[in-house]
């Protein structure tokens, strides 16, 4: 079922990421971590659907997406970067395999963190963050989405990995890439759930490394 929804607010999150809030239809519910197909309600773009993850919660009076935009690409995200209050998006029913199972380690690459935003917000609201940990890889510190919010929710359990510049001296920032050696050094228990989301090559590399290190394939949560 499709819903055509007005944009209520567009906010810059980072230099290339926008937070878009829409009006919310009655009885529209989803599980934190799920996504939907989104199209822009403009001539020539209504059939150009792309998957985006909800970052709001069911208890919020709006629907929210956090989307990386590419101004130099002539495509959907370039058009999303032009959205203003009063424009409309077309969304479908929610879907997706990423949802919270139990305490574990979340591993995200860039905008792949978006499914985890709603999960951590939901856990924080319920007071159930526990020992969950987020390892978040970005090219540069300026690329980190919702850095302050993750710091507030997770504290020392929020680890940033910076790949294309020397990070600051904070012990929660690591210089390098998330690979098998990194995982072996920074994770001491592979008998837990692992939640993985990022570009396809990132996901494949992380999941193969986790399996080689003894992680249970049934404990890997990802979007297939």
One Martini backbone bead per residue (centre of mass of N, CA, C, O) as a GRO file, in nm:
protein
  224
    1UNK     BB    1   0.096   0.036   0.022
    2UNK     BB    2   0.045   0.372  -0.044
    3UNK     BB    3   0.200   0.691   0.065
    4UNK     BB    4   0.132   1.039   0.064
    5UNK     BB    5   0.375   1.266   0.208
    6UNK     BB    6   0.453   1.528   0.392
    7UNK     BB    7   0.696   1.760   0.445
    8UNK     BB    8   0.797   1.908   0.762
    9UNK     BB    9   1.124   1.844   0.760
   10UNK     BB   10   1.465   1.978   0.703
   11UNK     BB   11   1.788   1.850   0.812
   12UNK     BB   12   2.116   1.895   0.892
   13UNK     BB   13   2.356   1.659   1.004
   14UNK     BB   14   2.557   1.677   0.773
   15UNK     BB   15   2.716   1.767   0.484
   16UNK     BB   16   2.553   1.473   0.351
   17UNK     BB   17   2.302   1.476   0.561
   18UNK     BB   18   1.950   1.408   0.599
   19UNK     BB   19   1.660   1.504   0.779
   20UNK     BB   20   1.334   1.353   0.738
   21UNK     BB   21   1.004   1.473   0.801
   22UNK     BB   22   0.682   1.322   0.827
   23UNK     BB   23   0.391   1.249   0.801
   24UNK     BB   24   0.160   1.028   0.980
   25UNK     BB   25  -0.008   0.762   0.951
   26UNK     BB   26  -0.248   0.581   1.050
   27UNK     BB   27  -0.139   0.277   1.161
   28UNK     BB   28   0.178   0.314   1.122
   29UNK     BB   29   0.403   0.036   1.151
   30UNK     BB   30   0.725  -0.065   1.299
   31UNK     BB   31   1.040  -0.202   1.320
   32UNK     BB   32   1.326  -0.153   1.444
   33UNK     BB   33   1.521  -0.149   1.126
   34UNK     BB   34   1.330  -0.083   0.922
   35UNK     BB   35   1.193  -0.037   0.592
   36UNK     BB   36   1.135   0.143   0.275
   37UNK     BB   37   0.986   0.258  -0.003
   38UNK     BB   38   1.102   0.549  -0.193
   39UNK     BB   39   0.945   0.840  -0.340
   40UNK     BB   40   0.909   1.113  -0.546
   41UNK     BB   41   0.648   1.363  -0.581
   42UNK     BB   42   0.741   1.376  -0.908
   43UNK     BB   43   0.798   1.425  -1.214
   44UNK     BB   44   0.986   1.130  -1.300
   45UNK     BB   45   0.998   0.992  -0.975
   46UNK     BB   46   0.766   0.784  -0.882
   47UNK     BB   47   0.934   0.511  -0.996
   48UNK     BB   48   1.190   0.588  -0.804
   49UNK     BB   49   1.277   0.350  -0.594
   50UNK     BB   50   1.398   0.348  -0.248
   51UNK     BB   51   1.571   0.237   0.026
   52UNK     BB   52   1.466   0.328   0.363
   53UNK     BB   53   1.519   0.403   0.700
   54UNK     BB   54   1.389   0.417   0.998
   55UNK     BB   55   1.448   0.664   1.280
   56UNK     BB   56   1.202   0.637   1.413
   57UNK     BB   57   0.919   0.589   1.616
   58UNK     BB   58   0.604   0.488   1.690
   59UNK     BB   59   0.576   0.724   1.915
   60UNK     BB   60   0.601   0.915   1.699
   61UNK     BB   61   0.441   1.187   1.506
   62UNK     BB   62   0.652   1.075   1.291
   63UNK     BB   63   0.847   1.034   1.006
   64UNK     BB   64   1.193   0.912   0.969
   65UNK     BB   65   1.485   1.011   0.778
   66UNK     BB   66   1.831   0.919   0.699
   67UNK     BB   67   2.011   1.079   0.426
   68UNK     BB   68   2.233   1.038   0.179
   69UNK     BB   69   2.379   1.275  -0.034
   70UNK     BB   70   2.437   1.337  -0.408
   71UNK     BB   71   2.491   1.619  -0.587
   72UNK     BB   72   2.664   1.474  -0.838
   73UNK     BB   73   2.404   1.308  -0.877
   74UNK     BB   74   2.154   1.198  -1.113
   75UNK     BB   75   1.927   1.136  -0.861
   76UNK     BB   76   1.751   1.067  -0.585
   77UNK     BB   77   1.948   1.193  -0.371
   78UNK     BB   78   1.970   1.463  -0.513
   79UNK     BB   79   1.665   1.527  -0.483
   80UNK     BB   80   1.651   1.502  -0.174
   81UNK     BB   81   1.848   1.749  -0.130
   82UNK     BB   82   1.594   1.946  -0.240
   83UNK     BB   83   1.410   1.924  -0.023
   84UNK     BB   84   1.106   2.061   0.116
   85UNK     BB   85   0.880   2.201   0.274
   86UNK     BB   86   0.579   2.049   0.124
   87UNK     BB   87   0.670   1.819   0.011
   88UNK     BB   88   0.667   1.478  -0.134
   89UNK     BB   89   0.629   1.135  -0.038
   90UNK     BB   90   0.651   0.788  -0.130
   91UNK     BB   91   0.528   0.511   0.057
   92UNK     BB   92   0.548   0.199   0.187
   93UNK     BB   93   0.568  -0.076   0.334
   94UNK     BB   94   0.723  -0.239   0.567
   95UNK     BB   95   1.066  -0.380   0.587
   96UNK     BB   96   1.288  -0.635   0.710
   97UNK     BB   97   1.564  -0.810   0.895
   98UNK     BB   98   1.629  -0.582   1.093
   99UNK     BB   99   1.652  -0.672   1.440
  100UNK     BB  100   1.616  -0.712   1.769
  101UNK     BB  101   1.738  -0.975   1.989
  102UNK     BB  102   2.015  -0.905   2.147
  103UNK     BB  103   2.289  -0.869   2.283
  104UNK     BB  104   2.561  -0.681   2.114
  105UNK     BB  105   2.725  -0.613   1.802
  106UNK     BB  106   2.758  -0.319   1.617
  107UNK     BB  107   2.821  -0.283   1.254
  108UNK     BB  108   2.916   0.016   1.075
  109UNK     BB  109   2.886   0.183   0.745
  110UNK     BB  110   2.802   0.474   0.753
  111UNK     BB  111   2.474   0.481   0.644
  112UNK     BB  112   2.437   0.188   0.778
  113UNK     BB  113   2.334   0.301   1.066
  114UNK     BB  114   2.024   0.355   1.043
  115UNK     BB  115   1.894   0.094   1.175
  116UNK     BB  116   2.032   0.161   1.464
  117UNK     BB  117   1.891   0.415   1.559
  118UNK     BB  118   1.613   0.298   1.639
  119UNK     BB  119   1.716   0.078   1.824
  120UNK     BB  120   1.862   0.266   2.033
  121UNK     BB  121   1.622   0.445   2.096
  122UNK     BB  122   1.445   0.217   2.205
  123UNK     BB  123   1.634   0.118   2.428
  124UNK     BB  124   1.655   0.389   2.577
  125UNK     BB  125   1.353   0.426   2.638
  126UNK     BB  126   1.355   0.131   2.801
  127UNK     BB  127   1.633   0.080   2.951
  128UNK     BB  128   1.810  -0.149   2.732
  129UNK     BB  129   2.114  -0.118   2.644
  130UNK     BB  130   2.339  -0.217   2.813
  131UNK     BB  131   2.609  -0.402   2.633
  132UNK     BB  132   2.589  -0.260   2.389
  133UNK     BB  133   2.768  -0.215   2.070
  134UNK     BB  134   2.933   0.040   1.862
  135UNK     BB  135   3.083   0.007   1.538
  136UNK     BB  136   3.204   0.298   1.350
  137UNK     BB  137   3.254   0.364   1.007
  138UNK     BB  138   3.461   0.634   0.870
  139UNK     BB  139   3.639   0.854   0.694
  140UNK     BB  140   3.541   1.099   0.881
  141UNK     BB  141   3.444   1.279   1.148
  142UNK     BB  142   3.225   1.454   0.983
  143UNK     BB  143   3.051   1.177   0.905
  144UNK     BB  144   2.917   1.144   1.172
  145UNK     BB  145   2.621   1.017   1.280
  146UNK     BB  146   2.500   1.112   1.570
  147UNK     BB  147   2.731   1.137   1.781
  148UNK     BB  148   2.604   1.254   2.044
  149UNK     BB  149   2.379   1.045   2.076
  150UNK     BB  150   2.559   0.794   2.097
  151UNK     BB  151   2.718   0.892   2.341
  152UNK     BB  152   2.474   0.911   2.531
  153UNK     BB  153   2.378   0.611   2.507
  154UNK     BB  154   2.685   0.446   2.511
  155UNK     BB  155   2.947   0.575   2.548
  156UNK     BB  156   3.207   0.345   2.562
  157UNK     BB  157   3.025   0.173   2.338
  158UNK     BB  158   3.145   0.392   2.133
  159UNK     BB  159   3.311   0.318   1.824
  160UNK     BB  160   3.550   0.482   1.618
  161UNK     BB  161   3.632   0.446   1.267
  162UNK     BB  162   3.903   0.590   1.083
  163UNK     BB  163   4.021   0.591   0.732
  164UNK     BB  164   4.106   0.916   0.606
  165UNK     BB  165   4.217   1.002   0.896
  166UNK     BB  166   4.338   1.141   1.178
  167UNK     BB  167   4.235   1.098   1.472
  168UNK     BB  168   4.174   1.180   1.758
  169UNK     BB  169   4.284   1.109   2.096
  170UNK     BB  170   4.048   0.954   2.152
  171UNK     BB  171   3.984   0.628   2.267
  172UNK     BB  172   3.711   0.609   2.069
  173UNK     BB  173   3.934   0.637   1.844
  174UNK     BB  174   4.017   0.470   1.534
  175UNK     BB  175   4.281   0.378   1.321
  176UNK     BB  176   4.124   0.233   1.031
  177UNK     BB  177   3.999  -0.101   0.976
  178UNK     BB  178   3.742  -0.337   0.942
  179UNK     BB  179   3.870  -0.649   1.022
  180UNK     BB  180   3.982  -0.937   1.134
  181UNK     BB  181   4.200  -0.815   1.318
  182UNK     BB  182   4.021  -0.611   1.457
  183UNK     BB  183   3.810  -0.807   1.573
  184UNK     BB  184   4.012  -0.980   1.737
  185UNK     BB  185   4.105  -0.734   1.919
  186UNK     BB  186   3.795  -0.601   2.003
  187UNK     BB  187   3.684  -0.902   2.042
  188UNK     BB  188   3.608  -1.154   2.312
  189UNK     BB  189   3.307  -1.239   2.192
  190UNK     BB  190   3.147  -1.469   1.951
  191UNK     BB  191   2.888  -1.535   2.150
  192UNK     BB  192   2.694  -1.335   1.966
  193UNK     BB  193   2.542  -1.078   1.843
  194UNK     BB  194   2.548  -0.951   1.500
  195UNK     BB  195   2.530  -0.625   1.352
  196UNK     BB  196   2.512  -0.556   0.995
  197UNK     BB  197   2.588  -0.234   0.816
  198UNK     BB  198   2.646  -0.160   0.464
  199UNK     BB  199   2.814  -0.203   0.223
  200UNK     BB  200   2.851  -0.489   0.055
  201UNK     BB  201   3.158  -0.526   0.100
  202UNK     BB  202   3.150  -0.482   0.400
  203UNK     BB  203   2.958  -0.709   0.479
  204UNK     BB  204   3.117  -0.946   0.360
  205UNK     BB  205   3.379  -0.903   0.521
  206UNK     BB  206   3.262  -0.916   0.808
  207UNK     BB  207   3.113  -1.191   0.792
  208UNK     BB  208   3.354  -1.366   0.720
  209UNK     BB  209   3.526  -1.293   0.966
  210UNK     BB  210   3.329  -1.386   1.187
  211UNK     BB  211   3.316  -1.681   1.103
  212UNK     BB  212   3.628  -1.734   1.128
  213UNK     BB  213   3.603  -1.645   1.451
  214UNK     BB  214   3.314  -1.812   1.544
  215UNK     BB  215   3.058  -1.715   1.452
  216UNK     BB  216   2.725  -1.750   1.441
  217UNK     BB  217   2.530  -1.738   1.167
  218UNK     BB  218   2.257  -1.707   1.343
  219UNK     BB  219   2.387  -1.428   1.483
  220UNK     BB  220   2.343  -1.278   1.211
  221UNK     BB  221   2.243  -0.940   1.137
  222UNK     BB  222   2.092  -0.873   0.815
  223UNK     BB  223   2.063  -0.757   0.486
  224UNK     BB  224   1.986  -0.956   0.198
   0.00000   0.00000   0.00000
